[in-house]
PDB file of C-alpha atoms in Angstrom:
ATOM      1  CA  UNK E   1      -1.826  17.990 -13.055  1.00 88.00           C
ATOM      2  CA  UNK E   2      -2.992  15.683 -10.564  1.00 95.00           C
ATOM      3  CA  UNK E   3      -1.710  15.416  -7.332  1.00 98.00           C
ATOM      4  CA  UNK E   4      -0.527  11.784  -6.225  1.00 98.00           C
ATOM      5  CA  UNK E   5       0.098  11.113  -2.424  1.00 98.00           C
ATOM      6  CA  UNK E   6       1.753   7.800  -1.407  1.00 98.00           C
ATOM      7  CA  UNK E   7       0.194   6.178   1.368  1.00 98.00           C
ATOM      8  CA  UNK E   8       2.783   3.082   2.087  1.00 98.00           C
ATOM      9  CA  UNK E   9       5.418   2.520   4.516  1.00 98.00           C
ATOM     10  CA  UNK E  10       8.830   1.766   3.562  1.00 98.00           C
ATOM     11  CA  UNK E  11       9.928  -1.722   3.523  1.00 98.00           C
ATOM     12  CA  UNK E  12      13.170  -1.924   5.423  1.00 98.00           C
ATOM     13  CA  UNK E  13      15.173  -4.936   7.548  1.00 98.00           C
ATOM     14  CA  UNK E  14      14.110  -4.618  11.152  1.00 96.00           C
ATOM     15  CA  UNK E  15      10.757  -2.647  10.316  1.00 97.00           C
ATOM     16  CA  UNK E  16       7.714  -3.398  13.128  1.00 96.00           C
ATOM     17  CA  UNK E  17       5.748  -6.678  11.782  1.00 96.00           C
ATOM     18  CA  UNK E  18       2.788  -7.784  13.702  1.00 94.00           C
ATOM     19  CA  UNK E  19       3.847 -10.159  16.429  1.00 92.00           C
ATOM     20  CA  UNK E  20       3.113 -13.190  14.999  1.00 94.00           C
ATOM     21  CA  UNK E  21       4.226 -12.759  11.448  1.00 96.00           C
ATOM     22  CA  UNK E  22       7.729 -13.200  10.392  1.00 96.00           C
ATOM     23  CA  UNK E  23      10.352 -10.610  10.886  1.00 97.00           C
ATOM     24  CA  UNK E  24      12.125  -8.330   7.603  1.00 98.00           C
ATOM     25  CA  UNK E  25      15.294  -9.611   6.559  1.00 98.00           C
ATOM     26  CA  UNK E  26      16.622  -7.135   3.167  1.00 98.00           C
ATOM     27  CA  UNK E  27      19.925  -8.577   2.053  1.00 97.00           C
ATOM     28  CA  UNK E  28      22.202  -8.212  -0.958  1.00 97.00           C
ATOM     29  CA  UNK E  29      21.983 -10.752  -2.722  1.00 98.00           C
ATOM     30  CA  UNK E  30      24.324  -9.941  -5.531  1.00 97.00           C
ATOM     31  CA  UNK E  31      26.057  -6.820  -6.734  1.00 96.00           C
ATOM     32  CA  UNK E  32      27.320  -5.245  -9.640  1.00 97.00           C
ATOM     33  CA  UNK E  33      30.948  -6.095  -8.728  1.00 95.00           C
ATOM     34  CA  UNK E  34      30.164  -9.987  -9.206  1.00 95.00           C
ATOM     35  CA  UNK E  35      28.325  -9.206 -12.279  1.00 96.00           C
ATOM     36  CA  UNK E  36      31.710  -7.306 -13.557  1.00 95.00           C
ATOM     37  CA  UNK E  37      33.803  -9.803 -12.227  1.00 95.00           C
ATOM     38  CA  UNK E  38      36.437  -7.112 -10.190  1.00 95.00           C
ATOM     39  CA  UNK E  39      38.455  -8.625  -7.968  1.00 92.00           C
ATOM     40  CA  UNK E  40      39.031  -7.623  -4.039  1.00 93.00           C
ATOM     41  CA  UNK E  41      36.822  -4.240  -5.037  1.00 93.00           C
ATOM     42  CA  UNK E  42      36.589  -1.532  -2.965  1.00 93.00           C
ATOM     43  CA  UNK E  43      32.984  -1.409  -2.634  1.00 91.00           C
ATOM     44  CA  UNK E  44      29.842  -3.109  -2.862  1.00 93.00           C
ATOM     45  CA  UNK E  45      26.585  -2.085  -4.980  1.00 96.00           C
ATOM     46  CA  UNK E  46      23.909  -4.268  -4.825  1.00 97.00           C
ATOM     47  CA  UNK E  47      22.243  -5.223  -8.191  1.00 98.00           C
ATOM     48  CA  UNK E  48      19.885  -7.816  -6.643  1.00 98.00           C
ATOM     49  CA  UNK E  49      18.520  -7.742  -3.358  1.00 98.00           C
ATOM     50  CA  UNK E  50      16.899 -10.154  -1.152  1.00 98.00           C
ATOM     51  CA  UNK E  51      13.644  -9.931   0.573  1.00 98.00           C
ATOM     52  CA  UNK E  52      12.171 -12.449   3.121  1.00 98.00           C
ATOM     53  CA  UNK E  53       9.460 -11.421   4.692  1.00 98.00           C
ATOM     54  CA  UNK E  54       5.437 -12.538   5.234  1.00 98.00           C
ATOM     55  CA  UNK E  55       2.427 -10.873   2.173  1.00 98.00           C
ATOM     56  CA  UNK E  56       1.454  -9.125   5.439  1.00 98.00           C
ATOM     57  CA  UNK E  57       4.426  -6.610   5.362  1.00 98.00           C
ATOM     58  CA  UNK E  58       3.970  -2.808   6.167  1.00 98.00           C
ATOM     59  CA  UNK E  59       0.648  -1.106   3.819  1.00 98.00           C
ATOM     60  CA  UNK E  60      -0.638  -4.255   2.739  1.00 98.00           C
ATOM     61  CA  UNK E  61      -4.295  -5.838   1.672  1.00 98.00           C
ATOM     62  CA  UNK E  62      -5.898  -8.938   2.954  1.00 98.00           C
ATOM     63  CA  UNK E  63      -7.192 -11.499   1.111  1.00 98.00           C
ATOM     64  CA  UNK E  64     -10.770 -13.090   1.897  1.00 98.00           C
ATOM     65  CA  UNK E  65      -8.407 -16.549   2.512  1.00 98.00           C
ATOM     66  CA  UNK E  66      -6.696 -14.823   5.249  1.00 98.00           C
ATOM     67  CA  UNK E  67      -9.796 -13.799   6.959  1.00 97.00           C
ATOM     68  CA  UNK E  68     -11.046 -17.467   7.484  1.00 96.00           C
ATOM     69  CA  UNK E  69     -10.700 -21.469   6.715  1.00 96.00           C
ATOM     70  CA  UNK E  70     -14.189 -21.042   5.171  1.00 97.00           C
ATOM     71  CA  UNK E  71     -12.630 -18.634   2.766  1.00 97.00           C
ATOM     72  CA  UNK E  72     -10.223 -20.629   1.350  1.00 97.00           C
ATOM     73  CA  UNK E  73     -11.299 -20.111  -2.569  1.00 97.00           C
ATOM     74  CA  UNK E  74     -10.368 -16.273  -2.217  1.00 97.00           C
ATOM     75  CA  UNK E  75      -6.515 -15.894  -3.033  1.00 98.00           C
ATOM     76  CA  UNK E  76      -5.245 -12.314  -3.765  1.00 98.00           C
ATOM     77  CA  UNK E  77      -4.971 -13.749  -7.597  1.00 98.00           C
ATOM     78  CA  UNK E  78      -8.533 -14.515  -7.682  1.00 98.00           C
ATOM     79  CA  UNK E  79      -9.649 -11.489  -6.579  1.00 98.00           C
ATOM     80  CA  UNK E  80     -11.328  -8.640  -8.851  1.00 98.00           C
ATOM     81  CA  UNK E  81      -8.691  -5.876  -9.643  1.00 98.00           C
ATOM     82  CA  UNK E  82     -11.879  -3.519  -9.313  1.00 98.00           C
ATOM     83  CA  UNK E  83     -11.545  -4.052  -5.475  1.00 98.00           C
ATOM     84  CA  UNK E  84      -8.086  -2.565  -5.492  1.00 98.00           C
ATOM     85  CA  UNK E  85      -9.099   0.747  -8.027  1.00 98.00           C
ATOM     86  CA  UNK E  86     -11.963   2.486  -6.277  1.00 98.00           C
ATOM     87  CA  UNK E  87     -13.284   5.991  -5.045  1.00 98.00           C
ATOM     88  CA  UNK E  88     -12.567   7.267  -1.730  1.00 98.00           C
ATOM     89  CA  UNK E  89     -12.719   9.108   1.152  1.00 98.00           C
ATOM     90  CA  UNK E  90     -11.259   9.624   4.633  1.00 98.00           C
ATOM     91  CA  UNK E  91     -12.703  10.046   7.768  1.00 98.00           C
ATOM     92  CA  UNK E  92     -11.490  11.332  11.014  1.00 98.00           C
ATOM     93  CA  UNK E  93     -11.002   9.209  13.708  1.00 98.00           C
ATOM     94  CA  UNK E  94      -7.991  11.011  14.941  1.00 98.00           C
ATOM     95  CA  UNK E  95      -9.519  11.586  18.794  1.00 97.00           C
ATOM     96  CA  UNK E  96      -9.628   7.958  19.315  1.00 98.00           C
ATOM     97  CA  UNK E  97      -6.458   6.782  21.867  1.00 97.00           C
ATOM     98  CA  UNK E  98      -4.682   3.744  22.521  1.00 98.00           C
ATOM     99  CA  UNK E  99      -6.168   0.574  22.505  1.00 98.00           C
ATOM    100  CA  UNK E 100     -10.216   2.577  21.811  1.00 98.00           C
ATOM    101  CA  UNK E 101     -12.633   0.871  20.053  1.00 98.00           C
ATOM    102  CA  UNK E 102     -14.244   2.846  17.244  1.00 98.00           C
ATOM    103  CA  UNK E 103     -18.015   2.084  17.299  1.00 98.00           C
ATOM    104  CA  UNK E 104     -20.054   2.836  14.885  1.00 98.00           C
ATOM    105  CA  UNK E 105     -21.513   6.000  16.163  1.00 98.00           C
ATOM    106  CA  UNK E 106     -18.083   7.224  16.006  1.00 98.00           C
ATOM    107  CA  UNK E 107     -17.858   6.505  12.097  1.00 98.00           C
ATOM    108  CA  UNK E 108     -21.092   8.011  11.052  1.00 98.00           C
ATOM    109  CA  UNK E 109     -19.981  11.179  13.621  1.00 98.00           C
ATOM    110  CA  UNK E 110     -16.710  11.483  11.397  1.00 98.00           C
ATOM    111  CA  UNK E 111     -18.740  11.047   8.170  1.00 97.00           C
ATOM    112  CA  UNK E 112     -20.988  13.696   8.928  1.00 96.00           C
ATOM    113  CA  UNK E 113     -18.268  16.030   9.962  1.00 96.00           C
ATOM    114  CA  UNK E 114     -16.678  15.600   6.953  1.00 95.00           C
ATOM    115  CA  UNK E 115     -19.855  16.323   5.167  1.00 92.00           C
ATOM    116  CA  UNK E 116     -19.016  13.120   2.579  1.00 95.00           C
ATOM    117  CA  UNK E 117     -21.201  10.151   1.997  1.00 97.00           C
ATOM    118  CA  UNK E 118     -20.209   6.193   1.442  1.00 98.00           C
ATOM    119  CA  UNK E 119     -21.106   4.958  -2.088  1.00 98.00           C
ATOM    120  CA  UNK E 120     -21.071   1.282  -2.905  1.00 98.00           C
ATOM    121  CA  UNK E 121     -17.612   0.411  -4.177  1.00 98.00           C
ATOM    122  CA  UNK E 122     -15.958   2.941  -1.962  1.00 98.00           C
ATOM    123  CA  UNK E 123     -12.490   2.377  -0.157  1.00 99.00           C
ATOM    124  CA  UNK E 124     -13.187   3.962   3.382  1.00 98.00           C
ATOM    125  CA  UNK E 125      -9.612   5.114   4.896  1.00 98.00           C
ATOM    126  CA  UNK E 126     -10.001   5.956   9.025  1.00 98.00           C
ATOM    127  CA  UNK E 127      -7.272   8.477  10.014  1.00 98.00           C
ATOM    128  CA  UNK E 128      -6.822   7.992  13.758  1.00 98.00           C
ATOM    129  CA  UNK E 129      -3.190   9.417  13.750  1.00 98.00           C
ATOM    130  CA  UNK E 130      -1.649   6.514  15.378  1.00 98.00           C
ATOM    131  CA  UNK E 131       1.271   6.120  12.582  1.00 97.00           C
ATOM    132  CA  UNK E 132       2.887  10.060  13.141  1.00 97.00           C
ATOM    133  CA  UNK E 133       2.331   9.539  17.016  1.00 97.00           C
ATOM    134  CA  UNK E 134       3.666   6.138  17.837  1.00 97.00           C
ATOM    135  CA  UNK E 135       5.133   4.425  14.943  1.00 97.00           C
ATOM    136  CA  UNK E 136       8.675   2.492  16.395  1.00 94.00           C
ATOM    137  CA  UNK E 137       8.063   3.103  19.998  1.00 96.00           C
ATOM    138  CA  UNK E 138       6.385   0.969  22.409  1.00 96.00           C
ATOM    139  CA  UNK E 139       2.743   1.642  22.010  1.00 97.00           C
ATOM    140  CA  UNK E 140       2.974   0.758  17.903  1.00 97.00           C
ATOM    141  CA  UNK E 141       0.761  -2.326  18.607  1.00 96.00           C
ATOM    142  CA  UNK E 142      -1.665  -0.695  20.706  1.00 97.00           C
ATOM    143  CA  UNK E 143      -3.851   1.495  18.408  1.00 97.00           C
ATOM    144  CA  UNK E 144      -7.498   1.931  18.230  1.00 98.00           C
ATOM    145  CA  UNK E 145      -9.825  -0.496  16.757  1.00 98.00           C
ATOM    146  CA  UNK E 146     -13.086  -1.091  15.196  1.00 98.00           C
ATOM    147  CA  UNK E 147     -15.735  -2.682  17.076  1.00 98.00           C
ATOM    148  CA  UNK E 148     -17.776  -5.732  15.141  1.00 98.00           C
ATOM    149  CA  UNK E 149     -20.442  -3.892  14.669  1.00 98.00           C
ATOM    150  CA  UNK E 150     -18.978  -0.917  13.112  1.00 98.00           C
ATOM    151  CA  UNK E 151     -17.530  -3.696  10.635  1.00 98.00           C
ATOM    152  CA  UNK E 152     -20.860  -4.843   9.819  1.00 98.00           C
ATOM    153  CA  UNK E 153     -21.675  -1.520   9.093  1.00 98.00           C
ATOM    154  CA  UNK E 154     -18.884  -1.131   6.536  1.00 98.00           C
ATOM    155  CA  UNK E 155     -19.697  -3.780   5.056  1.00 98.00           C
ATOM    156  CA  UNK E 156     -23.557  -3.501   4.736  1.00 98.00           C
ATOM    157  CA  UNK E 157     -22.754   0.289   2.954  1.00 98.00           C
ATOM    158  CA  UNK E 158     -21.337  -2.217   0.162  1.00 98.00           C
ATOM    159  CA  UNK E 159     -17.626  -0.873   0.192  1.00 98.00           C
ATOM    160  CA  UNK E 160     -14.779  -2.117  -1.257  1.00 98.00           C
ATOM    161  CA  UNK E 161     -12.642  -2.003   1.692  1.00 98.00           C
ATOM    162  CA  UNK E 162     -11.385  -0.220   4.516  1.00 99.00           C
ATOM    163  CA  UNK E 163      -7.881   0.881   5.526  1.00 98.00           C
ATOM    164  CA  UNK E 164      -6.026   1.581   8.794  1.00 98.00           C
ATOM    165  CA  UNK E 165      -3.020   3.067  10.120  1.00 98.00           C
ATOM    166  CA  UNK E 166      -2.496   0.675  12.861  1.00 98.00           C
ATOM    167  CA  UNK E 167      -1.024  -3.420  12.319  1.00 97.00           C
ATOM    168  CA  UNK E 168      -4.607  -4.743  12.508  1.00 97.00           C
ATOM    169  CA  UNK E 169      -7.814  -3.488  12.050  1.00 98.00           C
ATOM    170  CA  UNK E 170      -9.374  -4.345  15.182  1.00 98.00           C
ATOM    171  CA  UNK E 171      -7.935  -4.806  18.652  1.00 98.00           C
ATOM    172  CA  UNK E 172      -6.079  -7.794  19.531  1.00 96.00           C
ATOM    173  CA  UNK E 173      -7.426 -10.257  21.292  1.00 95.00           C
ATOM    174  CA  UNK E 174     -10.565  -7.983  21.673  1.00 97.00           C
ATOM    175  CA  UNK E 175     -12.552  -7.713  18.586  1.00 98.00           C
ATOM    176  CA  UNK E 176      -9.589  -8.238  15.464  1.00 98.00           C
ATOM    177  CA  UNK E 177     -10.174 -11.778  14.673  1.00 97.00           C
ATOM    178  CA  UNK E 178     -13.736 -10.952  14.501  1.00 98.00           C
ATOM    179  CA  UNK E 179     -13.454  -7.682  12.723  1.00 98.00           C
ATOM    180  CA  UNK E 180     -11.362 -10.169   9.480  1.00 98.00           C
ATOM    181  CA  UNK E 181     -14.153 -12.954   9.770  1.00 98.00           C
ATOM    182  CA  UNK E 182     -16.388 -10.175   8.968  1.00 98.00           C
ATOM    183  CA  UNK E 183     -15.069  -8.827   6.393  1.00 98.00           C
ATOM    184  CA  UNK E 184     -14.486 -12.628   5.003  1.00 98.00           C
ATOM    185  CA  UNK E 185     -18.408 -13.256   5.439  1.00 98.00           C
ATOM    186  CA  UNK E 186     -19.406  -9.963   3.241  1.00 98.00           C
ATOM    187  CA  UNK E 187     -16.676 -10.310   1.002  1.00 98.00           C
ATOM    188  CA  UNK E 188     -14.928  -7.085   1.347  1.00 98.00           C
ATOM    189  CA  UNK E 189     -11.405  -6.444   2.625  1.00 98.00           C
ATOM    190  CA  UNK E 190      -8.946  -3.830   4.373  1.00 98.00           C
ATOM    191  CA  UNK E 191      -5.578  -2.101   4.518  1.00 98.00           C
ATOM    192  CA  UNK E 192      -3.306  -2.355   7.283  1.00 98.00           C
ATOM    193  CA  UNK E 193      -0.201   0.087   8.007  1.00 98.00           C
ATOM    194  CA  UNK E 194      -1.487   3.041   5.656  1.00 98.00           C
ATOM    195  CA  UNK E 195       0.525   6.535   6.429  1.00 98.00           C
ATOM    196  CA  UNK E 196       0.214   9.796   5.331  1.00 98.00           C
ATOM    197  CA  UNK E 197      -3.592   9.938   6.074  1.00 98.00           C
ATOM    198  CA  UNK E 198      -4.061  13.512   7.666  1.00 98.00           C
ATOM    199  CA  UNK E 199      -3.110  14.619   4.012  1.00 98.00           C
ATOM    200  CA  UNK E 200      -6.543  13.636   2.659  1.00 98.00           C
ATOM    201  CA  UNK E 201      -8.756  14.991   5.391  1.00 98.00           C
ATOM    202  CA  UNK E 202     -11.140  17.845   4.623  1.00 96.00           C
ATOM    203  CA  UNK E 203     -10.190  17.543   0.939  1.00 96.00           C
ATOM    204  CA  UNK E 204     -13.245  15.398  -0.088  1.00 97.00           C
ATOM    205  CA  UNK E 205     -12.923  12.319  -2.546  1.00 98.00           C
ATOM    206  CA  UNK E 206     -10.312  11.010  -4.257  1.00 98.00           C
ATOM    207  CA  UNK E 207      -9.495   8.505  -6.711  1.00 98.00           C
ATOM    208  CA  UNK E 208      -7.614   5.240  -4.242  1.00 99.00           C
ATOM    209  CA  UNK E 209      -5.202   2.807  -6.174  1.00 98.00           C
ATOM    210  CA  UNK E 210      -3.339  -0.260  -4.498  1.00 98.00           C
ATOM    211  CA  UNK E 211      -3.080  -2.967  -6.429  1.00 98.00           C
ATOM    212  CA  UNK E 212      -1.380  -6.152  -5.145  1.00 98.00           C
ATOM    213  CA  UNK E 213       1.128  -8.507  -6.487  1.00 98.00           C
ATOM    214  CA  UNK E 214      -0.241 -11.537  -8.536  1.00 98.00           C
ATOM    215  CA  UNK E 215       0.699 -14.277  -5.887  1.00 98.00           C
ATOM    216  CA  UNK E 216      -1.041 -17.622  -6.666  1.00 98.00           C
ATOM    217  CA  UNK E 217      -2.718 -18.782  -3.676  1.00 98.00           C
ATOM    218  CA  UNK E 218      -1.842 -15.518  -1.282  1.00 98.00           C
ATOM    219  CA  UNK E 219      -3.278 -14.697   1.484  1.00 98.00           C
ATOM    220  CA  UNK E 220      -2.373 -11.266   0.886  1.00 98.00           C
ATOM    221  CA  UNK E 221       0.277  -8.443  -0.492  1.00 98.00           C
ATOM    222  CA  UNK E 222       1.914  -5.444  -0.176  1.00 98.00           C
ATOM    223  CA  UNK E 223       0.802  -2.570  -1.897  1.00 98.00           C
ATOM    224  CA  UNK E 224       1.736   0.662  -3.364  1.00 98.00           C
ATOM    225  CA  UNK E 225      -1.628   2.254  -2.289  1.00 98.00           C
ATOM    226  CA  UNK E 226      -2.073   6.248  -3.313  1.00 98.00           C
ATOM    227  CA  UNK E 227      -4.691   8.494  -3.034  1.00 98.00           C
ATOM    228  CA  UNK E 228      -4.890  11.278  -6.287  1.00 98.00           C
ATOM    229  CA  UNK E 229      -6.547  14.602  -6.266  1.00 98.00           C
ATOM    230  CA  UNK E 230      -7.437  15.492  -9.776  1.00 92.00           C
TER     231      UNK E 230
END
């Protein structure tokens, strides 16, 4: 039997959005009372909900159109759904504090550790922690970081993508808009808000699956993304 573990955040009213995306708003929208037409009833079960929120909402991909104007052509619909159904491993990053860039010393320190190697196509997941340690509390927006040129590195092993735990995958107003033009430029992408990470270390590879919704023109999506352990 193989062993599936779930690697997304719940999507919930109120969760933590990056500060300059829109906030999550869950409502009911209509319930199964309405449907059934009862009168004054006592309660209230939703049979459609609501959403409003941003494609960049808890574990979610980026699209190459998100990364850059220049980029424009690369939607989330356009995109191969080979990008999304990869190999891969997980490295760990999990010394690195608040607000430290991760260099690229650091990832091919973690990669030897973990006695793994990058093949082309791969889907490269960096466990630094950050989600179990300061998820909903004030230093959520501060995690580590990759440098630019531990991007470029990524990207010139010919993966897939990368994925963090953290809102973005480099540091605000340090090195993240960089880190996306990057990825843009070599044409591979990331994950943001992944959880559940320090279940894949030391376990070796693993088959990585997040496919995103078909929007037309997005610039992004949430995703289911899991890692299984045959």
């Amino acid at each position: 039997m193989a062993e599936i573990i779930d690697l997304s955040q719940e999507i919930y009213s109120g969760m933590p959005t990056y500060h300059s995306l829109p906030p999550v708003t869950i409502s009911t929208y209509s319930t199964h009372e309405q449907w059934d037409k009862i009168e004054n009833p006592s309660t209230q079960t939703p049979s459609v909900l609501n959403l409003e929120m941003s494609e960049h909402t808890g574990t979610h991909v980026d699209a190459l159109n998100h990364m850059g104007k220049e980029f424009s052509s690369g939607s989330i619909d356009t995109m191969p759904l080979s990008m999304f159904y990869t190999e891969g491993i997980c490295l760990d990053l999990s010394r690195k504090g608040l607000q430290e860039l991760i260099s690229t010393q650091d990832l091919i320190a973690a990669l030897g550790k973990s006695d793994l190697q990058i093949k082309k196509g791969d889907t490269v997941l960096l466990y630094t922690d950050h989600y179990r340690k300061y998820y909903q509390t004030e230093n959520w927006g501060k995690g580590p970081g990759l440098t630019t040129e531990a991007t470029r590195w990524l990207g010139e092993q010919k993966i897939a993508a990368f994925g963090v735990e953290t809102m973005s995958p480099g540091i605000p107003k340090i090195t993240n808009k960089e880190v996306h033009h990057i990825c843009g430029k070599m044409g591979f992408t990331h994950y943001e808000n992944m959880v559940n990470l320090d279940q894949l270390i030391g376990r070796g590879r693993f088959r990585f699956i997040a496919f995103p919704l078909k929007i037309k023109g997005g610039t992004g999506s949430p995703v289911r993304a899991v890692a299984i352990f045959e």
